[in-house]
């Protein structure tokens, strides 16, 4: 599937593999500020886990021209579009890592959905409700096409290890954004105890399924000394039980 150039109101444009998905993400990031709109200072260090085609990273660069941004996107096709979007906007200093993040280093089976790559996941069983809703709204044939998948094997690294190896000069993480389709607790488990004090803000999209629970994410963040708030996702909360969780210290 070849990426298409999508134009948005306000003069913003990006390449995307799915126009519907790109417009959805643009709405949640640029309009609804789903990952928070806190003032992070003039030159924050931002870690974008589950970067997809780069809309969150691009929005953060627009808001914070002096930001240092690190993006993680394990799906090869999606990562290529991410890099193309950075090039489109003349950005050369956002670092892109193409391994996933998790509790342990190694490799893992990853389910990639070409028709909607932003839903790609380590936990395809967590997509059952979304597939059901798609079938109810658009028909069974469309649901099957949307959730047709390609199996991948991707590299996995722990966040603490990745940052120590590639970004050892960064003493503070001003914002850790996580949108990983059910693997939120895995990413958090990959943070060393000594690194938690470095993290000032966390913003997560949490899929409240059998493999990921909002209560568990909130409890972990509070155990790390953070103040936690959560609210239903403005677009997905009522139908799919997705929540936006934010934590700060």
PDB file of C-alpha atoms in Angstrom:
ATOM      1  CA  UNK A   1       0.000   0.000   0.000  1.00  0.00           C
ATOM      2  CA  UNK A   2       1.420   3.377  -1.017  1.00  0.00           C
ATOM      3  CA  UNK A   3       1.063   6.408   1.265  1.00  0.00           C
ATOM      4  CA  UNK A   4      -1.184   9.253   0.192  1.00  0.00           C
ATOM      5  CA  UNK A   5      -0.625  12.950   0.905  1.00  0.00           C
ATOM      6  CA  UNK A   6      -3.499  14.189   3.090  1.00  0.00           C
ATOM      7  CA  UNK A   7      -4.365  17.890   3.432  1.00  0.00           C
ATOM      8  CA  UNK A   8      -5.966  19.290   6.613  1.00  0.00           C
ATOM      9  CA  UNK A   9      -7.490  22.643   7.504  1.00  0.00           C
ATOM     10  CA  UNK A  10      -4.908  25.168   8.613  1.00  0.00           C
ATOM     11  CA  UNK A  11      -2.323  24.184   6.027  1.00  0.00           C
ATOM     12  CA  UNK A  12      -1.079  21.013   7.701  1.00  0.00           C
ATOM     13  CA  UNK A  13      -0.412  17.971   5.554  1.00  0.00           C
ATOM     14  CA  UNK A  14       1.027  14.493   6.017  1.00  0.00           C
ATOM     15  CA  UNK A  15       1.490  11.188   4.277  1.00  0.00           C
ATOM     16  CA  UNK A  16      -0.667   8.320   5.485  1.00  0.00           C
ATOM     17  CA  UNK A  17      -1.444   4.710   4.651  1.00  0.00           C
ATOM     18  CA  UNK A  18      -5.073   5.206   5.734  1.00  0.00           C
ATOM     19  CA  UNK A  19      -6.747   8.571   5.241  1.00  0.00           C
ATOM     20  CA  UNK A  20      -9.578   7.723   7.656  1.00  0.00           C
ATOM     21  CA  UNK A  21      -7.106   6.793  10.360  1.00  0.00           C
ATOM     22  CA  UNK A  22      -4.927   9.864   9.731  1.00  0.00           C
ATOM     23  CA  UNK A  23      -7.919  12.190  10.051  1.00  0.00           C
ATOM     24  CA  UNK A  24      -8.949  10.440  13.258  1.00  0.00           C
ATOM     25  CA  UNK A  25      -5.467  10.817  14.782  1.00  0.00           C
ATOM     26  CA  UNK A  26      -5.236  14.432  13.636  1.00  0.00           C
ATOM     27  CA  UNK A  27      -8.506  15.150  15.424  1.00  0.00           C
ATOM     28  CA  UNK A  28      -7.395  13.565  18.701  1.00  0.00           C
ATOM     29  CA  UNK A  29      -3.892  15.091  18.663  1.00  0.00           C
ATOM     30  CA  UNK A  30      -4.290  18.536  17.112  1.00  0.00           C
ATOM     31  CA  UNK A  31      -7.884  19.340  18.088  1.00  0.00           C
ATOM     32  CA  UNK A  32      -8.802  17.308  21.189  1.00  0.00           C
ATOM     33  CA  UNK A  33      -5.291  17.327  22.736  1.00  0.00           C
ATOM     34  CA  UNK A  34      -5.868  13.744  23.814  1.00  0.00           C
ATOM     35  CA  UNK A  35      -2.394  13.481  25.323  1.00  0.00           C
ATOM     36  CA  UNK A  36      -2.657  16.691  27.339  1.00  0.00           C
ATOM     37  CA  UNK A  37      -1.774  20.306  26.718  1.00  0.00           C
ATOM     38  CA  UNK A  38       0.517  21.049  29.666  1.00  0.00           C
ATOM     39  CA  UNK A  39       3.227  23.698  29.355  1.00  0.00           C
ATOM     40  CA  UNK A  40       6.430  21.673  29.106  1.00  0.00           C
ATOM     41  CA  UNK A  41       8.845  24.612  28.913  1.00  0.00           C
ATOM     42  CA  UNK A  42      10.950  25.912  26.061  1.00  0.00           C
ATOM     43  CA  UNK A  43      13.030  22.838  25.207  1.00  0.00           C
ATOM     44  CA  UNK A  44      11.412  19.691  26.641  1.00  0.00           C
ATOM     45  CA  UNK A  45      12.622  16.143  26.134  1.00  0.00           C
ATOM     46  CA  UNK A  46       9.675  14.144  24.773  1.00  0.00           C
ATOM     47  CA  UNK A  47       9.475  10.382  24.258  1.00  0.00           C
ATOM     48  CA  UNK A  48       6.795   9.251  21.786  1.00  0.00           C
ATOM     49  CA  UNK A  49       6.105   5.531  22.221  1.00  0.00           C
ATOM     50  CA  UNK A  50       3.831   4.209  19.501  1.00  0.00           C
ATOM     51  CA  UNK A  51       4.598   7.088  17.158  1.00  0.00           C
ATOM     52  CA  UNK A  52       2.669   5.687  14.171  1.00  0.00           C
ATOM     53  CA  UNK A  53       3.063   8.100  11.220  1.00  0.00           C
ATOM     54  CA  UNK A  54       4.353  10.883  13.472  1.00  0.00           C
ATOM     55  CA  UNK A  55       1.420  13.211  14.048  1.00  0.00           C
ATOM     56  CA  UNK A  56       2.022  13.535  17.790  1.00  0.00           C
ATOM     57  CA  UNK A  57       5.725  14.211  17.303  1.00  0.00           C
ATOM     58  CA  UNK A  58       4.977  16.758  14.579  1.00  0.00           C
ATOM     59  CA  UNK A  59       2.440  18.521  16.798  1.00  0.00           C
ATOM     60  CA  UNK A  60       4.924  18.662  19.669  1.00  0.00           C
ATOM     61  CA  UNK A  61       7.577  20.147  17.391  1.00  0.00           C
ATOM     62  CA  UNK A  62       5.102  22.823  16.256  1.00  0.00           C
ATOM     63  CA  UNK A  63       4.277  23.659  19.872  1.00  0.00           C
ATOM     64  CA  UNK A  64       7.851  23.408  21.126  1.00  0.00           C
ATOM     65  CA  UNK A  65      10.336  24.295  18.369  1.00  0.00           C
ATOM     66  CA  UNK A  66      13.236  23.643  20.745  1.00  0.00           C
ATOM     67  CA  UNK A  67      12.010  20.207  21.834  1.00  0.00           C
ATOM     68  CA  UNK A  68      14.196  17.105  21.655  1.00  0.00           C
ATOM     69  CA  UNK A  69      11.899  14.287  20.526  1.00  0.00           C
ATOM     70  CA  UNK A  70      12.511  10.536  20.377  1.00  0.00           C
ATOM     71  CA  UNK A  71       9.948   8.397  18.531  1.00  0.00           C
ATOM     72  CA  UNK A  72       9.449   4.615  18.686  1.00  0.00           C
ATOM     73  CA  UNK A  73       7.563   2.824  15.899  1.00  0.00           C
ATOM     74  CA  UNK A  74       8.173  -0.916  15.313  1.00  0.00           C
ATOM     75  CA  UNK A  75       6.062  -1.542  12.176  1.00  0.00           C
ATOM     76  CA  UNK A  76       8.480  -1.111   9.233  1.00  0.00           C
ATOM     77  CA  UNK A  77       5.935   0.239   6.744  1.00  0.00           C
ATOM     78  CA  UNK A  78       4.577   2.718   9.277  1.00  0.00           C
ATOM     79  CA  UNK A  79       8.065   3.812  10.316  1.00  0.00           C
ATOM     80  CA  UNK A  80       8.855   4.580   6.660  1.00  0.00           C
ATOM     81  CA  UNK A  81       5.820   6.872   6.466  1.00  0.00           C
ATOM     82  CA  UNK A  82       6.853   8.479   9.772  1.00  0.00           C
ATOM     83  CA  UNK A  83      10.276   9.319   8.329  1.00  0.00           C
ATOM     84  CA  UNK A  84       8.652  10.608   5.132  1.00  0.00           C
ATOM     85  CA  UNK A  85       6.464  12.953   7.174  1.00  0.00           C
ATOM     86  CA  UNK A  86       9.467  14.293   9.059  1.00  0.00           C
ATOM     87  CA  UNK A  87      11.158  14.955   5.725  1.00  0.00           C
ATOM     88  CA  UNK A  88       7.984  16.609   4.406  1.00  0.00           C
ATOM     89  CA  UNK A  89       8.093  19.081   7.276  1.00  0.00           C
ATOM     90  CA  UNK A  90      11.817  19.664   7.047  1.00  0.00           C
ATOM     91  CA  UNK A  91      12.597  17.982  10.375  1.00  0.00           C
ATOM     92  CA  UNK A  92      15.955  16.261  10.671  1.00  0.00           C
ATOM     93  CA  UNK A  93      16.487  16.051  14.433  1.00  0.00           C
ATOM     94  CA  UNK A  94      13.662  13.807  15.663  1.00  0.00           C
ATOM     95  CA  UNK A  95      15.231  10.434  16.411  1.00  0.00           C
ATOM     96  CA  UNK A  96      13.253   7.416  15.169  1.00  0.00           C
ATOM     97  CA  UNK A  97      13.791   3.972  16.700  1.00  0.00           C
ATOM     98  CA  UNK A  98      12.208   1.031  14.903  1.00  0.00           C
ATOM     99  CA  UNK A  99      12.119  -1.415  17.799  1.00  0.00           C
ATOM    100  CA  UNK A 100       9.176  -1.846  20.130  1.00  0.00           C
ATOM    101  CA  UNK A 101       9.347  -1.250  23.868  1.00  0.00           C
ATOM    102  CA  UNK A 102       8.412  -3.804  26.480  1.00  0.00           C
ATOM    103  CA  UNK A 103       9.190  -5.415  29.797  1.00  0.00           C
ATOM    104  CA  UNK A 104      12.107  -7.495  28.477  1.00  0.00           C
ATOM    105  CA  UNK A 105      14.514  -7.236  25.559  1.00  0.00           C
ATOM    106  CA  UNK A 106      14.218  -9.736  22.729  1.00  0.00           C
ATOM    107  CA  UNK A 107      11.800 -10.317  19.860  1.00  0.00           C
ATOM    108  CA  UNK A 108       8.036 -10.764  19.811  1.00  0.00           C
ATOM    109  CA  UNK A 109       5.173 -11.581  17.449  1.00  0.00           C
ATOM    110  CA  UNK A 110       3.415  -8.433  16.270  1.00  0.00           C
ATOM    111  CA  UNK A 111       0.099  -8.210  14.404  1.00  0.00           C
ATOM    112  CA  UNK A 112       0.169  -5.554  11.674  1.00  0.00           C
ATOM    113  CA  UNK A 113      -3.065  -4.311  10.074  1.00  0.00           C
ATOM    114  CA  UNK A 114      -2.227  -2.774   6.659  1.00  0.00           C
ATOM    115  CA  UNK A 115      -5.656  -1.151   6.306  1.00  0.00           C
ATOM    116  CA  UNK A 116      -5.392   0.589   9.693  1.00  0.00           C
ATOM    117  CA  UNK A 117      -1.785   0.434  10.875  1.00  0.00           C
ATOM    118  CA  UNK A 118      -2.427   2.518  13.977  1.00  0.00           C
ATOM    119  CA  UNK A 119      -4.289  -0.466  15.439  1.00  0.00           C
ATOM    120  CA  UNK A 120      -1.355  -2.860  15.038  1.00  0.00           C
ATOM    121  CA  UNK A 121      -0.654  -4.653  18.276  1.00  0.00           C
ATOM    122  CA  UNK A 122       1.078  -7.340  20.302  1.00  0.00           C
ATOM    123  CA  UNK A 123      -2.365  -8.310  21.609  1.00  0.00           C
ATOM    124  CA  UNK A 124      -4.781  -8.906  18.691  1.00  0.00           C
ATOM    125  CA  UNK A 125      -7.239 -10.587  21.074  1.00  0.00           C
ATOM    126  CA  UNK A 126      -7.838  -7.134  22.525  1.00  0.00           C
ATOM    127  CA  UNK A 127      -9.287  -5.997  19.176  1.00  0.00           C
ATOM    128  CA  UNK A 128     -12.350  -8.265  19.321  1.00  0.00           C
ATOM    129  CA  UNK A 129     -14.704  -5.522  20.506  1.00  0.00           C
ATOM    130  CA  UNK A 130     -13.426  -3.036  17.926  1.00  0.00           C
ATOM    131  CA  UNK A 131     -13.900  -5.565  15.135  1.00  0.00           C
ATOM    132  CA  UNK A 132     -17.442  -6.243  16.374  1.00  0.00           C
ATOM    133  CA  UNK A 133     -18.278  -2.523  16.378  1.00  0.00           C
ATOM    134  CA  UNK A 134     -16.829  -2.142  12.888  1.00  0.00           C
ATOM    135  CA  UNK A 135     -19.026  -4.992  11.662  1.00  0.00           C
ATOM    136  CA  UNK A 136     -22.108  -3.439  13.274  1.00  0.00           C
ATOM    137  CA  UNK A 137     -21.447  -0.060  11.675  1.00  0.00           C
ATOM    138  CA  UNK A 138     -19.965  -0.983   8.298  1.00  0.00           C
ATOM    139  CA  UNK A 139     -20.803  -4.641   7.768  1.00  0.00           C
ATOM    140  CA  UNK A 140     -18.962  -7.900   8.249  1.00  0.00           C
ATOM    141  CA  UNK A 141     -17.097  -7.669   4.941  1.00  0.00           C
ATOM    142  CA  UNK A 142     -15.616  -4.287   5.818  1.00  0.00           C
ATOM    143  CA  UNK A 143     -14.687  -5.501   9.288  1.00  0.00           C
ATOM    144  CA  UNK A 144     -12.822  -8.470   7.831  1.00  0.00           C
ATOM    145  CA  UNK A 145     -10.983  -6.203   5.386  1.00  0.00           C
ATOM    146  CA  UNK A 146     -10.077  -3.714   8.109  1.00  0.00           C
ATOM    147  CA  UNK A 147      -8.697  -6.397  10.402  1.00  0.00           C
ATOM    148  CA  UNK A 148      -6.901  -8.449   7.768  1.00  0.00           C
ATOM    149  CA  UNK A 149      -3.458  -8.829   9.307  1.00  0.00           C
ATOM    150  CA  UNK A 150       0.154  -9.550   8.487  1.00  0.00           C
ATOM    151  CA  UNK A 151       2.209 -11.293  11.186  1.00  0.00           C
ATOM    152  CA  UNK A 152       5.576  -9.690  11.941  1.00  0.00           C
ATOM    153  CA  UNK A 153       8.414 -10.378  14.313  1.00  0.00           C
ATOM    154  CA  UNK A 154       9.821  -7.182  15.805  1.00  0.00           C
ATOM    155  CA  UNK A 155      12.677  -6.356  18.107  1.00  0.00           C
ATOM    156  CA  UNK A 156      11.813  -5.324  21.648  1.00  0.00           C
ATOM    157  CA  UNK A 157      13.902  -3.224  24.025  1.00  0.00           C
ATOM    158  CA  UNK A 158      13.309  -1.888  27.519  1.00  0.00           C
ATOM    159  CA  UNK A 159      12.777   1.874  27.612  1.00  0.00           C
ATOM    160  CA  UNK A 160      15.418   2.431  30.284  1.00  0.00           C
ATOM    161  CA  UNK A 161      17.991   0.473  28.308  1.00  0.00           C
ATOM    162  CA  UNK A 162      17.171   2.240  25.051  1.00  0.00           C
ATOM    163  CA  UNK A 163      17.445   5.698  26.589  1.00  0.00           C
ATOM    164  CA  UNK A 164      20.671   4.825  28.402  1.00  0.00           C
ATOM    165  CA  UNK A 165      22.231   3.586  25.172  1.00  0.00           C
ATOM    166  CA  UNK A 166      21.032   6.239  22.744  1.00  0.00           C
ATOM    167  CA  UNK A 167      20.238   9.315  24.851  1.00  0.00           C
ATOM    168  CA  UNK A 168      22.429   9.231  27.968  1.00  0.00           C
ATOM    169  CA  UNK A 169      22.665  13.019  28.122  1.00  0.00           C
ATOM    170  CA  UNK A 170      19.001  13.485  29.046  1.00  0.00           C
ATOM    171  CA  UNK A 171      18.509  13.755  32.812  1.00  0.00           C
ATOM    172  CA  UNK A 172      14.766  14.559  32.685  1.00  0.00           C
ATOM    173  CA  UNK A 173      11.925  13.190  30.575  1.00  0.00           C
ATOM    174  CA  UNK A 174       9.450  16.060  30.376  1.00  0.00           C
ATOM    175  CA  UNK A 175       6.748  13.980  28.679  1.00  0.00           C
ATOM    176  CA  UNK A 176       6.438  10.246  28.097  1.00  0.00           C
ATOM    177  CA  UNK A 177       3.575   9.578  25.671  1.00  0.00           C
ATOM    178  CA  UNK A 178       2.431   5.963  25.231  1.00  0.00           C
ATOM    179  CA  UNK A 179      -0.095   4.705  22.673  1.00  0.00           C
ATOM    180  CA  UNK A 180       0.652   1.030  22.087  1.00  0.00           C
ATOM    181  CA  UNK A 181      -2.696  -0.695  21.604  1.00  0.00           C
ATOM    182  CA  UNK A 182      -2.870  -2.770  24.762  1.00  0.00           C
ATOM    183  CA  UNK A 183       0.824  -3.054  25.672  1.00  0.00           C
ATOM    184  CA  UNK A 184       0.864  -0.085  28.061  1.00  0.00           C
ATOM    185  CA  UNK A 185       1.845  -2.073  31.145  1.00  0.00           C
ATOM    186  CA  UNK A 186       4.633  -3.792  29.191  1.00  0.00           C
ATOM    187  CA  UNK A 187       6.194  -0.449  28.301  1.00  0.00           C
ATOM    188  CA  UNK A 188       5.913   0.817  31.876  1.00  0.00           C
ATOM    189  CA  UNK A 189       7.491  -2.399  33.172  1.00  0.00           C
ATOM    190  CA  UNK A 190      10.545  -1.612  31.069  1.00  0.00           C
ATOM    191  CA  UNK A 191      11.375   1.485  33.143  1.00  0.00           C
ATOM    192  CA  UNK A 192      14.002   0.988  35.854  1.00  0.00           C
ATOM    193  CA  UNK A 193      13.101   2.108  39.356  1.00  0.00           C
ATOM    194  CA  UNK A 194      15.907   4.688  39.296  1.00  0.00           C
ATOM    195  CA  UNK A 195      14.503   6.254  36.119  1.00  0.00           C
ATOM    196  CA  UNK A 196      11.010   6.952  37.418  1.00  0.00           C
ATOM    197  CA  UNK A 197      12.122  10.083  39.283  1.00  0.00           C
ATOM    198  CA  UNK A 198      13.305  11.514  35.945  1.00  0.00           C
ATOM    199  CA  UNK A 199       9.813  11.377  34.416  1.00  0.00           C
ATOM    200  CA  UNK A 200       7.772  14.551  34.921  1.00  0.00           C
ATOM    201  CA  UNK A 201       4.636  13.763  32.868  1.00  0.00           C
ATOM    202  CA  UNK A 202       3.094  10.615  31.391  1.00  0.00           C
ATOM    203  CA  UNK A 203       0.212  10.546  28.904  1.00  0.00           C
ATOM    204  CA  UNK A 204      -1.267   7.215  27.856  1.00  0.00           C
ATOM    205  CA  UNK A 205      -4.119   5.920  25.771  1.00  0.00           C
ATOM    206  CA  UNK A 206      -5.223   2.835  27.693  1.00  0.00           C
ATOM    207  CA  UNK A 207      -7.327   0.087  26.131  1.00  0.00           C
ATOM    208  CA  UNK A 208      -9.473  -1.360  28.897  1.00  0.00           C
ATOM    209  CA  UNK A 209      -9.481  -4.982  27.747  1.00  0.00           C
ATOM    210  CA  UNK A 210      -8.580  -8.381  29.140  1.00  0.00           C
ATOM    211  CA  UNK A 211      -4.893  -7.630  28.465  1.00  0.00           C
ATOM    212  CA  UNK A 212      -4.813  -4.016  29.670  1.00  0.00           C
ATOM    213  CA  UNK A 213      -6.716  -2.394  32.513  1.00  0.00           C
ATOM    214  CA  UNK A 214      -6.985   1.278  33.386  1.00  0.00           C
ATOM    215  CA  UNK A 215      -7.001   0.505  37.114  1.00  0.00           C
ATOM    216  CA  UNK A 216      -3.707  -1.378  36.850  1.00  0.00           C
ATOM    217  CA  UNK A 217      -2.045   1.451  34.940  1.00  0.00           C
ATOM    218  CA  UNK A 218      -3.290   4.043  37.428  1.00  0.00           C
ATOM    219  CA  UNK A 219      -2.123   1.980  40.398  1.00  0.00           C
ATOM    220  CA  UNK A 220       1.366   1.528  38.937  1.00  0.00           C
ATOM    221  CA  UNK A 221       1.742   5.250  38.247  1.00  0.00           C
ATOM    222  CA  UNK A 222       0.607   6.163  41.755  1.00  0.00           C
ATOM    223  CA  UNK A 223       3.066   3.640  43.207  1.00  0.00           C
ATOM    224  CA  UNK A 224       5.785   5.566  41.376  1.00  0.00           C
ATOM    225  CA  UNK A 225       4.807   8.755  43.195  1.00  0.00           C
ATOM    226  CA  UNK A 226       2.777  10.398  40.462  1.00  0.00           C
ATOM    227  CA  UNK A 227      -0.581  12.167  40.616  1.00  0.00           C
ATOM    228  CA  UNK A 228      -2.960  10.443  38.212  1.00  0.00           C
ATOM    229  CA  UNK A 229      -6.124  11.498  36.400  1.00  0.00           C
ATOM    230  CA  UNK A 230      -8.109   9.655  33.742  1.00  0.00           C
ATOM    231  CA  UNK A 231     -11.095  10.311  31.524  1.00  0.00           C
ATOM    232  CA  UNK A 232     -12.862   8.491  28.693  1.00  0.00           C
ATOM    233  CA  UNK A 233     -11.354   9.042  25.282  1.00  0.00           C
ATOM    234  CA  UNK A 234     -13.536  11.691  23.569  1.00  0.00           C
ATOM    235  CA  UNK A 235     -13.993   9.549  20.464  1.00  0.00           C
ATOM    236  CA  UNK A 236     -13.492   5.967  21.664  1.00  0.00           C
ATOM    237  CA  UNK A 237     -14.399   6.015  25.340  1.00  0.00           C
ATOM    238  CA  UNK A 238     -18.095   5.244  25.202  1.00  0.00           C
ATOM    239  CA  UNK A 239     -17.948   2.635  22.447  1.00  0.00           C
ATOM    240  CA  UNK A 240     -14.660   0.844  23.182  1.00  0.00           C
ATOM    241  CA  UNK A 241     -13.851   1.739  26.790  1.00  0.00           C
ATOM    242  CA  UNK A 242     -10.625   3.557  25.875  1.00  0.00           C
ATOM    243  CA  UNK A 243      -9.328   6.023  28.458  1.00  0.00           C
ATOM    244  CA  UNK A 244      -6.810   8.851  28.413  1.00  0.00           C
ATOM    245  CA  UNK A 245      -4.626   8.558  31.492  1.00  0.00           C
ATOM    246  CA  UNK A 246      -2.311  11.378  32.577  1.00  0.00           C
ATOM    247  CA  UNK A 247       0.185  11.434  35.397  1.00  0.00           C
ATOM    248  CA  UNK A 248       2.547  14.104  36.655  1.00  0.00           C
ATOM    249  CA  UNK A 249       4.897  14.901  39.517  1.00  0.00           C
TER     250      UNK A 249
END
